[in-house]
Amino acid sequence: MKYLLMIYDAEGQSPQYGTPEFEQMMAGYKAFSEKVQSKGIMLGGEPLEPVATATSVRMRDGNVQLTDGPFAETKEQLGGFYLLECESLDEALAYAEEIPSAAWGTVEVRPVADFG
């Protein structure tokens, strides 16, 4: 089954670019990505640009409404994701624990719906 592992954190709470902590975090992401790729379960994954670059689109009464920023005001924002093919939710949760941002943010794991 496919699982989407969505990585959330509050901007400014993760290690800052140019610091040794940032380099350690990036090494952790590289190791995690290589692990799930080598197992053949990584179907996709990308980091996202900061939330300030987001635009939300809504259709209301036939009119398009564009709003700068994310859909909802929250402390944590979606910063990236992994799409994995796992045998079970337990397996997907075990991988989520290994994502570096889980140490200070949140990794939401959600099964991908299969309508086929």
C-alpha positions as semicolon CSV with decimal commas, in nm:
position;residue;x (nm);y (nm);z (nm)
1;M;0,000;0,000;0,000
2;K;0,114;0,356;-0,067
3;Y;0,169;0,592;0,226
4;L;0,236;0,964;0,216
5;L;0,474;1,079;0,489
6;M;0,421;1,455;0,522
7;I;0,689;1,649;0,705
8;Y;0,575;1,948;0,912
9;D;0,769;2,190;1,125
10;A;0,744;2,545;1,247
11;E;0,963;2,766;1,031
12;G;1,262;2,879;1,231
13;Q;1,251;2,577;1,464
14;S;1,465;2,345;1,253
15;P;1,842;2,380;1,226
16;Q;1,943;2,693;1,036
17;Y;2,121;2,683;0,700
18;G;2,497;2,713;0,729
19;T;2,523;2,561;1,078
20;P;2,676;2,223;1,168
21;E;2,331;2,115;1,290
22;F;2,186;2,189;0,946
23;E;2,458;1,981;0,780
24;Q;2,385;1,695;1,022
25;M;2,013;1,717;0,944
26;M;2,078;1,712;0,569
27;A;2,308;1,411;0,610
28;G;2,023;1,239;0,795
29;Y;1,782;1,314;0,510
30;K;2,033;1,189;0,254
31;A;2,084;0,865;0,448
32;F;1,709;0,814;0,488
33;S;1,644;0,880;0,118
34;E;1,921;0,639;0,014
35;K;1,781;0,374;0,250
36;V;1,425;0,381;0,117
37;Q;1,551;0,407;-0,243
38;S;1,778;0,104;-0,199
39;K;1,484;-0,095;-0,061
40;G;1,281;-0,001;-0,369
41;I;0,994;0,147;-0,167
42;M;1,043;0,517;-0,241
43;L;0,795;0,629;-0,505
44;G;0,868;0,999;-0,468
45;G;0,961;1,274;-0,233
46;E;1,058;1,638;-0,243
47;P;1,128;1,929;-0,011
48;L;0,904;2,232;-0,052
49;E;0,993;2,599;-0,068
50;P;0,905;2,808;0,241
51;V;0,537;2,864;0,319
52;A;0,569;3,230;0,215
53;T;0,584;3,107;-0,147
54;A;0,248;2,925;-0,124
55;T;-0,071;3,034;-0,297
56;S;-0,410;2,889;-0,201
57;V;-0,683;2,853;-0,465
58;R;-1,053;2,844;-0,378
59;M;-1,361;2,839;-0,599
60;R;-1,659;3,011;-0,435
61;D;-1,983;3,075;-0,621
62;G;-1,804;3,038;-0,955
63;N;-1,532;3,287;-0,860
64;V;-1,165;3,211;-0,816
65;Q;-1,010;3,334;-0,492
66;L;-0,632;3,338;-0,472
67;T;-0,470;3,392;-0,134
68;D;-0,101;3,419;-0,056
69;G;0,015;3,162;0,195
70;P;-0,105;2,822;0,309
71;F;-0,465;2,704;0,333
72;A;-0,474;2,730;0,713
73;E;-0,292;2,936;0,972
74;T;-0,092;2,690;1,179
75;K;0,230;2,685;1,376
76;E;0,369;2,401;1,165
77;Q;0,377;2,403;0,786
78;L;0,423;2,128;0,530
79;G;0,790;2,132;0,434
80;G;0,823;1,818;0,223
81;F;0,708;1,462;0,177
82;Y;0,800;1,105;0,097
83;L;0,572;0,867;-0,092
84;L;0,653;0,510;0,009
85;E;0,520;0,167;-0,085
86;C;0,495;-0,022;0,246
87;E;0,344;-0,352;0,346
88;S;0,160;-0,205;0,644
89;L;0,089;0,108;0,843
90;D;0,332;-0,017;1,107
91;E;0,610;-0,029;0,849
92;A;0,528;0,324;0,728
93;L;0,525;0,452;1,087
94;A;0,864;0,293;1,154
95;Y;1,008;0,479;0,854
96;A;0,844;0,804;0,966
97;E;1,031;0,778;1,297
98;E;1,360;0,787;1,103
99;I;1,288;1,117;0,926
100;P;1,513;1,380;1,087
101;S;1,238;1,643;1,128
102;A;1,042;1,407;1,354
103;A;1,285;1,519;1,628
104;W;1,141;1,874;1,640
105;G;0,839;1,873;1,408
106;T;0,571;1,627;1,303
107;V;0,556;1,357;1,038
108;E;0,198;1,278;0,940
109;V;0,150;0,935;0,782
110;R;-0,155;0,885;0,566
111;P;-0,255;0,594;0,341
112;V;-0,309;0,687;-0,023
113;A;-0,663;0,606;-0,138
114;D;-0,689;0,349;-0,416
115;F;-1,004;0,401;-0,624
116;G;-0,895;0,154;-0,891
